[in-house]
Short mmCIF file of C-alpha atoms in Angstrom, two decimals:
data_model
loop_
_atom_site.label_atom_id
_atom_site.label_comp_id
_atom_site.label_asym_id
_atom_site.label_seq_id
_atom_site.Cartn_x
_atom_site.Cartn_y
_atom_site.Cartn_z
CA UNK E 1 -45.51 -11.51 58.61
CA UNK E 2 -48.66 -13.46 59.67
CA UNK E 3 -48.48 -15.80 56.12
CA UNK E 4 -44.66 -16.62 57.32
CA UNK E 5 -45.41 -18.07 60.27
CA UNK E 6 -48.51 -20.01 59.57
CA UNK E 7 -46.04 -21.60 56.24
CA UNK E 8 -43.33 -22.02 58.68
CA UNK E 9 -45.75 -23.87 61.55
CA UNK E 10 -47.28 -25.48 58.79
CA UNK E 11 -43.90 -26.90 57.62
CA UNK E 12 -43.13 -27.63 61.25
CA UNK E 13 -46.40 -30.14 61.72
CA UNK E 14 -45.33 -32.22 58.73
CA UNK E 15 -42.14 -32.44 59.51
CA UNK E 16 -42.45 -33.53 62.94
CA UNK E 17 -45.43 -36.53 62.05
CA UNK E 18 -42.93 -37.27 58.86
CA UNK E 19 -40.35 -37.94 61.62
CA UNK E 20 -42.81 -40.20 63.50
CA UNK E 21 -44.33 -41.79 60.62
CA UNK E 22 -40.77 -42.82 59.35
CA UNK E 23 -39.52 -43.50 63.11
CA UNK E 24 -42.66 -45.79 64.88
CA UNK E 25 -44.69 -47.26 61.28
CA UNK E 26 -42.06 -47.28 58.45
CA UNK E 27 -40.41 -50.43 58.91
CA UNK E 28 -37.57 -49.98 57.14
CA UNK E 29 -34.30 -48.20 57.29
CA UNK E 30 -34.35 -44.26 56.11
CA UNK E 31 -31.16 -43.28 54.10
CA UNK E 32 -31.60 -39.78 54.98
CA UNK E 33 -28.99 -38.25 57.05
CA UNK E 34 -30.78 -35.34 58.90
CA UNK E 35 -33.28 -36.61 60.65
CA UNK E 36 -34.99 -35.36 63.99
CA UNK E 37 -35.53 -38.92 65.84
CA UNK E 38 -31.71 -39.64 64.78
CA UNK E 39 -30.47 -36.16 65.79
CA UNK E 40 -32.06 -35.96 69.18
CA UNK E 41 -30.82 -39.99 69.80
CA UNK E 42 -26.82 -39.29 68.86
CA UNK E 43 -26.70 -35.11 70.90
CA UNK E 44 -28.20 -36.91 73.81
CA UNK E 45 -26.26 -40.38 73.51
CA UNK E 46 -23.19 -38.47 73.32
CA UNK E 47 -24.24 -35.77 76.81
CA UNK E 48 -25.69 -38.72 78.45
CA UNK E 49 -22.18 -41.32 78.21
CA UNK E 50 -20.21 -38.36 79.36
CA UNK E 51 -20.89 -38.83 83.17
CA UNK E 52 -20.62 -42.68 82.61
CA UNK E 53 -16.92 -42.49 82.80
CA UNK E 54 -16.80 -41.08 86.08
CA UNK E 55 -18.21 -43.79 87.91
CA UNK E 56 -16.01 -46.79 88.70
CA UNK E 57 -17.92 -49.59 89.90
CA UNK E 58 -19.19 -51.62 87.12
CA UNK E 59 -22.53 -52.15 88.27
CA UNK E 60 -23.46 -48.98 89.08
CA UNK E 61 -22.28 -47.94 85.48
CA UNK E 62 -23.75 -49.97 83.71
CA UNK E 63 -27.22 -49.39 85.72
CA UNK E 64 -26.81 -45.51 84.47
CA UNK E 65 -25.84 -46.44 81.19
CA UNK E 66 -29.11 -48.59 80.78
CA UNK E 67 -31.62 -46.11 81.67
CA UNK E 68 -30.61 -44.20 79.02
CA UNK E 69 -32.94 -46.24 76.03
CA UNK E 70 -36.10 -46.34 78.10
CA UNK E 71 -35.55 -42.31 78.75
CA UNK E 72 -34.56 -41.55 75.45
CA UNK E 73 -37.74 -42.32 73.82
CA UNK E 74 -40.14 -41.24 76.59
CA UNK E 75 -37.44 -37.66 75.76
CA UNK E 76 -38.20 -38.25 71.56
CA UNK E 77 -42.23 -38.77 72.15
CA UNK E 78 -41.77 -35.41 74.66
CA UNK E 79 -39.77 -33.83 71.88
CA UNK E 80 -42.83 -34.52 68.95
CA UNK E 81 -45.42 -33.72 71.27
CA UNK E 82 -44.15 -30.03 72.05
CA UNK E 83 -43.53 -29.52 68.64
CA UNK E 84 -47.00 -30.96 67.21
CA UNK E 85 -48.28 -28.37 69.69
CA UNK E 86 -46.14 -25.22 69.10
CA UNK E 87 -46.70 -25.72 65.52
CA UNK E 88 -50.14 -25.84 66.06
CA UNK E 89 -50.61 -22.82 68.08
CA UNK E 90 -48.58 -20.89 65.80
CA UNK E 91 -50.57 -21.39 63.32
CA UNK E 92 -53.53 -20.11 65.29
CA UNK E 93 -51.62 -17.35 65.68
CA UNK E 94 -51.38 -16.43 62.11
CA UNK E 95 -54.73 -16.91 61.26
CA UNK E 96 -55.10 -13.81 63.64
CA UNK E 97 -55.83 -15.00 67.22
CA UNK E 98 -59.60 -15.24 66.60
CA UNK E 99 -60.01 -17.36 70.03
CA UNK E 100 -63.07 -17.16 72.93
CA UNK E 101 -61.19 -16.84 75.84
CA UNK E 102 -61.82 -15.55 79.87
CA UNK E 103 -59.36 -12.86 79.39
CA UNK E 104 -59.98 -9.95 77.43
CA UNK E 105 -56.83 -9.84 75.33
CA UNK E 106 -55.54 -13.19 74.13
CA UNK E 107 -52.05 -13.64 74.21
CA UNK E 108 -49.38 -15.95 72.30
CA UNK E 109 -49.42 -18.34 75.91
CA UNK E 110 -53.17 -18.68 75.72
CA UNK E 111 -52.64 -19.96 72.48
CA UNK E 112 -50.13 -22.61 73.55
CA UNK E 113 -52.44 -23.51 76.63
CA UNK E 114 -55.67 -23.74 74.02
CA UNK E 115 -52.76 -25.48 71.33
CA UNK E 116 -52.05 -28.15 74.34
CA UNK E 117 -55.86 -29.10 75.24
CA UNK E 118 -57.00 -29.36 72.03
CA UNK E 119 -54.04 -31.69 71.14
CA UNK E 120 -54.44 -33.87 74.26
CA UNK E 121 -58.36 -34.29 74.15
CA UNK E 122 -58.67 -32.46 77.21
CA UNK E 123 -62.62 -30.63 75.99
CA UNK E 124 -62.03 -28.11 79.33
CA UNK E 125 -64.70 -25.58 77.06
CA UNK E 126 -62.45 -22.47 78.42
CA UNK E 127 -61.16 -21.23 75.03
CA UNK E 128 -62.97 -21.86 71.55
CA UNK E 129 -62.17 -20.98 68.14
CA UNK E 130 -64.44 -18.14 66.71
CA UNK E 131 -65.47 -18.85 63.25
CA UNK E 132 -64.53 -20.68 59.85
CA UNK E 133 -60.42 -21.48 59.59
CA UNK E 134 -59.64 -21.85 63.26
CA UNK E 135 -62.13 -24.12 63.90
CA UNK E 136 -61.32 -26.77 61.45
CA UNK E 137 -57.51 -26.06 62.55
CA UNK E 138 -58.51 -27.55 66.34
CA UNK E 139 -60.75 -30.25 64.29
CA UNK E 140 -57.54 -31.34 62.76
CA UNK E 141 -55.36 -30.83 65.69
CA UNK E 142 -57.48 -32.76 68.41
CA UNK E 143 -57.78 -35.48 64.95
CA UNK E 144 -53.64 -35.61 65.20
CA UNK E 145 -53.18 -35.71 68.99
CA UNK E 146 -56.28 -38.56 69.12
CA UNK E 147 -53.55 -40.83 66.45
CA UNK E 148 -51.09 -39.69 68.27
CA UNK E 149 -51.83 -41.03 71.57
CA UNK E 150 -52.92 -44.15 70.14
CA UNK E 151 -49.68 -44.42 67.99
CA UNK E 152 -47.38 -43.92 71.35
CA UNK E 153 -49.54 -46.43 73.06
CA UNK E 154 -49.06 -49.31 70.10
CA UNK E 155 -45.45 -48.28 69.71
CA UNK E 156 -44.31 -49.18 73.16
CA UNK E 157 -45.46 -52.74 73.26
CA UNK E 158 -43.55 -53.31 70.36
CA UNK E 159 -40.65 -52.23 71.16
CA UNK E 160 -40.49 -54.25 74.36
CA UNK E 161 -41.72 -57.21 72.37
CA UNK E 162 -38.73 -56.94 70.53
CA UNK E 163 -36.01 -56.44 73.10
CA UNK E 164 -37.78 -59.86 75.24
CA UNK E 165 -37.08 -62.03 72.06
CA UNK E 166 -33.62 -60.42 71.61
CA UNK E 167 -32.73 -61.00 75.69
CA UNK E 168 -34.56 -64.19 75.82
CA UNK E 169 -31.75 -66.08 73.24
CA UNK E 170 -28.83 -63.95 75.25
CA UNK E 171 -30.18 -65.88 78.37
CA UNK E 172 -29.75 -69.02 77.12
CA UNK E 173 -26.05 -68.57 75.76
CA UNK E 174 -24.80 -68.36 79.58
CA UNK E 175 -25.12 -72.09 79.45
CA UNK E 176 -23.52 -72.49 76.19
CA UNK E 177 -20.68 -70.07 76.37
CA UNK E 178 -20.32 -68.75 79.68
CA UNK E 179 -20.84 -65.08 80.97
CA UNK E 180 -19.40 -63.19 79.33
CA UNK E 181 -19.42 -65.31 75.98
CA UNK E 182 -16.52 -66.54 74.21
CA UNK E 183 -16.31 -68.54 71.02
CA UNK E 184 -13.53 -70.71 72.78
CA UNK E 185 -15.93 -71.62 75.50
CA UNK E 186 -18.72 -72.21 72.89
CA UNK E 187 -16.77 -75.06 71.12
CA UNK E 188 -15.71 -76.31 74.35
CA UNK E 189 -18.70 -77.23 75.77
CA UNK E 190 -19.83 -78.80 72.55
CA UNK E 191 -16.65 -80.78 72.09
CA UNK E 192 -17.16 -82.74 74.69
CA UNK E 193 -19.10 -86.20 74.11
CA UNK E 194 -19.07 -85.27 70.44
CA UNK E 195 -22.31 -82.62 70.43
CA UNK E 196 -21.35 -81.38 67.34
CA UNK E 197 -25.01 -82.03 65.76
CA UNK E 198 -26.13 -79.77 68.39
CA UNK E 199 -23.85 -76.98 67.38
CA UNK E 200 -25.19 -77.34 63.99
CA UNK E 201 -28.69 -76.72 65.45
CA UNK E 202 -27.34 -73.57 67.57
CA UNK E 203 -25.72 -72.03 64.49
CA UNK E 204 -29.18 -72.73 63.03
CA UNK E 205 -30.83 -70.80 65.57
CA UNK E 206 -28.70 -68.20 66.00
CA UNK E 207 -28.62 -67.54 62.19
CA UNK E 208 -32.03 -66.40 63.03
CA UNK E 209 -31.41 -64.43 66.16
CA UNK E 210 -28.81 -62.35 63.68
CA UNK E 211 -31.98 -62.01 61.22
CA UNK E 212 -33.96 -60.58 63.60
CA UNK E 213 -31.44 -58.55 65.60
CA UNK E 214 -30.99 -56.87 62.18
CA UNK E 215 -34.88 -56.45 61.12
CA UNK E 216 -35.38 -55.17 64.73
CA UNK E 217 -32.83 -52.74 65.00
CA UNK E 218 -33.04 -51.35 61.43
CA UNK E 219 -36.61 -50.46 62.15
CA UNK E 220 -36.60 -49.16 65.72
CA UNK E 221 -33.21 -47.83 66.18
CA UNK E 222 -34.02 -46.92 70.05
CA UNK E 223 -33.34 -50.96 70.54
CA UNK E 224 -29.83 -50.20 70.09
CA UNK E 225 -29.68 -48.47 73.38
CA UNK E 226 -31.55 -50.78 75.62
CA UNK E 227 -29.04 -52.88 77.54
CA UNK E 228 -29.03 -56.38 79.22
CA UNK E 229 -30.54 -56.91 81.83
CA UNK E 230 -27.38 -58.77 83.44
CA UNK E 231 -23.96 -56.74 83.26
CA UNK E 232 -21.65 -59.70 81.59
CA UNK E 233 -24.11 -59.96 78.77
CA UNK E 234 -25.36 -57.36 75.44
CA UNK E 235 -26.70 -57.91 72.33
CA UNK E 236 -23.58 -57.13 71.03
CA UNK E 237 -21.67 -59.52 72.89
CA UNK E 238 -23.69 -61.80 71.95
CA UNK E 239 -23.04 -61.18 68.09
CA UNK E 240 -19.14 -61.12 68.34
CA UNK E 241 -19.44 -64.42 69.85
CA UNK E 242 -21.45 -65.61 67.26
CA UNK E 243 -19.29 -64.18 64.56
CA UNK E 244 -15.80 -65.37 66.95
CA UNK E 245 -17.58 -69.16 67.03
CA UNK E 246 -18.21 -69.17 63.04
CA UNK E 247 -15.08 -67.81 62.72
CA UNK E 248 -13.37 -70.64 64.62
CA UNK E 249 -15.36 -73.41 62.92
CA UNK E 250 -14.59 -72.65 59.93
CA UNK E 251 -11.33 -72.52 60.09
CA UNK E 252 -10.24 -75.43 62.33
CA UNK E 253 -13.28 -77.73 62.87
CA UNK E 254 -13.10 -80.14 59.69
CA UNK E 255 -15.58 -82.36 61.23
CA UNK E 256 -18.73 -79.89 60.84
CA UNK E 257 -20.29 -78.76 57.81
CA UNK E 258 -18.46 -75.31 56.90
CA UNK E 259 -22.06 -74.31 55.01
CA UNK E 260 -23.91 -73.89 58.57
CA UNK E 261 -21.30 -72.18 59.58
CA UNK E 262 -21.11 -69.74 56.45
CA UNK E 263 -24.69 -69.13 56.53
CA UNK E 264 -24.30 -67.70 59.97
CA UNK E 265 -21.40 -65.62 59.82
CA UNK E 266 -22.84 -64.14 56.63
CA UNK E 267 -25.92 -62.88 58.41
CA UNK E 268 -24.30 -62.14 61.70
CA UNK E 269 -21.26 -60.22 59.65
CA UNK E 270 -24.27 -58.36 57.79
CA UNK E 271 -26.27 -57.14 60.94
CA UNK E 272 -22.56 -55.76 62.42
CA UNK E 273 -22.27 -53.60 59.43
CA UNK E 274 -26.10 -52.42 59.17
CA UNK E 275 -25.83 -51.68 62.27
CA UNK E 276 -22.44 -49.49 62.12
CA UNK E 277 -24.27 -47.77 58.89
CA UNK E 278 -27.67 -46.74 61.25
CA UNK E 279 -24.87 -44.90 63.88
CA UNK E 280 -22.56 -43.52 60.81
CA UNK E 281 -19.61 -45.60 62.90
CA UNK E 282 -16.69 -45.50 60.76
CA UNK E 283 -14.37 -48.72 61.05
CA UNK E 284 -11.19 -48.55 61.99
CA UNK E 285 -8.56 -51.11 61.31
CA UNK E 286 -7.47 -52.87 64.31
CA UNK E 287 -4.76 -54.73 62.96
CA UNK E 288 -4.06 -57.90 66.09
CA UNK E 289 -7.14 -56.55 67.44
CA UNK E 290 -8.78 -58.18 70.30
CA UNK E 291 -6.58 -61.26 69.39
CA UNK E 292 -2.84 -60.98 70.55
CA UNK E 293 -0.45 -61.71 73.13
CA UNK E 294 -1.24 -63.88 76.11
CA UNK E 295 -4.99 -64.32 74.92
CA UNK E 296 -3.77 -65.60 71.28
CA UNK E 297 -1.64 -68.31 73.40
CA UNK E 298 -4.47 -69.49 75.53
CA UNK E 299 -6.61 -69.78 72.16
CA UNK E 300 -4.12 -72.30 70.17
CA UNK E 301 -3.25 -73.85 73.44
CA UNK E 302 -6.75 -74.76 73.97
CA UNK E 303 -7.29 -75.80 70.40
CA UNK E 304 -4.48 -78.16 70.69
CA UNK E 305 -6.36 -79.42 73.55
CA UNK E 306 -9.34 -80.18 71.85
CA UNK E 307 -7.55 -82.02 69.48
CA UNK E 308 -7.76 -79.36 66.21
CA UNK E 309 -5.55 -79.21 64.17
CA UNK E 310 -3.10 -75.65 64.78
CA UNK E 311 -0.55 -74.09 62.02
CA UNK E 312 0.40 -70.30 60.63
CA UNK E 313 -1.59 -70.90 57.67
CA UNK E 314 -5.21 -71.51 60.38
CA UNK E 315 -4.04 -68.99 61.86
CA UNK E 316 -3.71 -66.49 59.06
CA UNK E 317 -7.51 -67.62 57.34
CA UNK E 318 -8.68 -66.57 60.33
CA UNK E 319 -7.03 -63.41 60.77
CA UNK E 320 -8.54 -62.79 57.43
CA UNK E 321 -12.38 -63.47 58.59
CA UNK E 322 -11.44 -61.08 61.52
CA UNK E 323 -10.81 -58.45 59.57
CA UNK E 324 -14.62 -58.64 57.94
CA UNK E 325 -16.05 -57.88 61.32
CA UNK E 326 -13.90 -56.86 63.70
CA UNK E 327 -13.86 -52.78 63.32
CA UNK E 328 -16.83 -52.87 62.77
CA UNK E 329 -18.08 -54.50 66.44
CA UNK E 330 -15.04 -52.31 68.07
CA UNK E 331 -16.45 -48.93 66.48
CA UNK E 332 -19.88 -50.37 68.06
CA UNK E 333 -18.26 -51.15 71.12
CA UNK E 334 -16.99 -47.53 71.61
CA UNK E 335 -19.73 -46.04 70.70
CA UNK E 336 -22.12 -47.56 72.57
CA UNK E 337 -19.93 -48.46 75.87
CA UNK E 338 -20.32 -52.00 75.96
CA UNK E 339 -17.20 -54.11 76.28
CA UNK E 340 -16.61 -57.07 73.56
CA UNK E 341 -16.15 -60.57 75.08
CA UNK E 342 -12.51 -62.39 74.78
CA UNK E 343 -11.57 -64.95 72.56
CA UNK E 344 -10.18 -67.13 75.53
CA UNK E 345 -10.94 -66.33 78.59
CA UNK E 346 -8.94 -66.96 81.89
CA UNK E 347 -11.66 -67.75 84.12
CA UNK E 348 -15.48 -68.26 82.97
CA UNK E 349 -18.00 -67.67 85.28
CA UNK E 350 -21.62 -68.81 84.37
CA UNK E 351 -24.69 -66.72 85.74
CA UNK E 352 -26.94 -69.88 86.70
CA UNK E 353 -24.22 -70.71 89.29
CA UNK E 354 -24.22 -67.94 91.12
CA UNK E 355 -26.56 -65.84 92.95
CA UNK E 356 -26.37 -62.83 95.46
CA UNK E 357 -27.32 -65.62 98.48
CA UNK E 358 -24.23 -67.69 97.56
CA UNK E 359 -21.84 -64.49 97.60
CA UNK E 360 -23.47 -63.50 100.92
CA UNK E 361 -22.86 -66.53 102.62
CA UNK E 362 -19.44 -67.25 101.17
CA UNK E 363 -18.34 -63.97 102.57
CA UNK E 364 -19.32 -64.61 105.73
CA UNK E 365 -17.91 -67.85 105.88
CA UNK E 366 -15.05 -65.89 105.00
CA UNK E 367 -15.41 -63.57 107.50
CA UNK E 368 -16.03 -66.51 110.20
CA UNK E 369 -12.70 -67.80 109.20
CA UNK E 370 -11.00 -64.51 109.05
CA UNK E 371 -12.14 -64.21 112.57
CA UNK E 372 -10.69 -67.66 113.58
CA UNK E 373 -7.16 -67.14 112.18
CA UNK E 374 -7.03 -64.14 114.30
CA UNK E 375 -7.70 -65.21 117.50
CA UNK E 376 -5.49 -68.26 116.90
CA UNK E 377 -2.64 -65.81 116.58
CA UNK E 378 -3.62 -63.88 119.78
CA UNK E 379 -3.45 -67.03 121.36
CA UNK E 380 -0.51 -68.28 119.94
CA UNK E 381 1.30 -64.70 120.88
CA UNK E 382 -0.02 -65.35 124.57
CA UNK E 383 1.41 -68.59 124.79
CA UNK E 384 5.03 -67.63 123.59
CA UNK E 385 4.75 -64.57 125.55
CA UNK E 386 3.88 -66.58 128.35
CA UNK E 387 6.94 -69.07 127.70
CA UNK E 388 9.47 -67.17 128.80
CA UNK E 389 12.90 -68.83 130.13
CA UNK E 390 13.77 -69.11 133.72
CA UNK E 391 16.83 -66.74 133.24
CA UNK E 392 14.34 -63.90 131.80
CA UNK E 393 12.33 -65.04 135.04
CA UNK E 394 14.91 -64.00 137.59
CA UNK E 395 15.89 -61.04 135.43
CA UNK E 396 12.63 -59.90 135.70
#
């Protein structure tokens, strides 16, 4: 019985700094389907969004829904530490409890206690190993929790190295294409006094936002999870408008080089679908999609506005670039809870104009005026009350 368990904690110890190695130094995507980090990120994804739909106001949704990244990997580091240590204690145990400790019997928790020390560094001196095996066992374990402290402490910084440089070029699309983003907005705003070399040199830059968004995300899937820091704006808003923008440009702007534009989609289209692969999101065809209706009638109006060029067979080209991207953001979308942005929106509010100082005071100037109506209509009901004829006079 002894031999089984010390195999079994043995096993348990490689699997669980596998898990880490492949999770926080790997840098690449694994193909394997079971894997702890990924298990522990999709049971508690799915019992954490759960609650999510019970609260109504946006804000305080999406605040809830955003502390789940930062908590899900201080929960995964929790998760490897606990086992690190059970599987090292365990294995003390099998090697037959030959321990120094206060107490006269040693027990299984004593292990676990000694296990927990030895793995954080702590040298308290209470327990020792005897002799021989179980001393080089808390060598090796005290060697494992020393790199594994230091591995925890160098993972964090990049992981919030990566998310600044992912929010950082989401920040400065408000300007470009509103909050939320839309791809109508987008070409708007560059329409006007012909800044179509400067779209060029957006798609540019964006084409490398995509690049990284997908090198990031493939190699520390936690990203995935960590939200805006606004509530109009995600990463994945940000991509749909990228691919929505391409999309359009391709398709109705003759005037710009259709190569840029290519370029982009093609890495932008790529990171969606990575992406989908890393959650096992299975598309789902949409068929009109986020494009029908009264929104698909603002969009061509607007067009025709800017002076492109509209007819069925535009219209059907780009129903045909939809379909390379479109179930695959929506599957996101679902998954993850973040809403996609409109093609053409009704109203477009930018971030940079607003701020909670404005809203204050423009309530209470409504408010002050609310106030005024009011006692303008007690005044004018005391004045007609006060009117009254001479015949209601005498009758009274």
């Amino acid at each position: 019985m002894p031999w089984i368990v010390g195999l079994a904690s043995v096993a348990l110890v490689l699997f669980i700094l596998q898990d880490a190695f492949e999770t926080v130094v790997l840098p690449r995507r694994i193909s394997r389907r079971f894997r702890l980090a990924r298990l522990i990120f999709r049971m508690s994804w799915w019992l954490w969004r759960r609650p999510a739909h019970l609260i109504h106001n946006g804000a305080r949704r999406e605040y809830y829904l955003s502390l789940y990244g930062p908590l899900s990997l201080l929960f995964l580091l929790v998760i490897w530490a606990v086992g690190l240590i059970s599987g090292f204690a365990l294995l003390q145990w099998s090697l037959g409890m030959t321990v120094h400790a206060p107490e006269q019997q040693v027990s299984l928790s004593t292990l676990f206690y000694f296990s927990g020390t030895t793995f954080f560094t702590l040298g308290l001196g209470d327990i020792a190993p005897a002799a021989g095996l179980p001393r080089l066992m808390t060598v090796i374990e005290a060697g494992t929790g020393f790199g594994f402290l230091a591995l925890v402490l160098s993972y964090l910084p990049v992981i919030y190295q990566a998310f600044s440089r992912r929010e950082a070029s989401i920040a400065q699309l408000d300007a470009h294409a509103g909050s939320p983003p839309s791809a109508l907005e987008l070409l708007r705003r560059h329409s006007q006094g012909e800044q179509f070399p400067e779209l060029v040199r957006l798609l540019r830059e964006w084409e490398r936002w995509a690049a990284e968004l997908l090198e990031s995300h493939l190699s520390y899937p936690v990203l995935i999870y960590y939200r805006s820091q606004h509530e109009r704006q995600s990463w994945l808003a940000a991509l749909t408008t990228l691919l929505d923008a391409c999309a359009l440009i391709i398709v109705y702007l003759d005037d710009l080089p259709a190569q840029t534009a290519w370029f982009t989609f093609a890495i932008a289209r790529h990171a969606a679908v990575d992406l989908a692969q890393v959650f096992d999101v299975k598309p789902r065809p949409t068929g009109e999609g986020r494009l029908a209706g009264e929104e698909r009638a603002r969009l061509l109006a607007a067009l025709e506005e800017l002076g492109l060029a509209v007819s069925p067979e535009r219209e059907q080209r780009l129903a045909e670039l939809r379909q390379l991207y479109e179930q695959y953001v929506q599957s996101l979308a679902r998954r993850l809870e973040m809403p996609l942005p409109s093609w053409a929106p009704a109203k477009v509010i930018d971030d940079w104009q607003t701020s909670p100082w404005e809203l204050l005071a423009a309530s209470r100037d409504t408010l002050a005026w609310q106030r005024k109506m009011l006692k303008l209509q007690r005044k004018f009901e005391t004045m007609k009350t006060g009117a009254q004829s001479p015949d209601e006079t005498s009758a009274g």
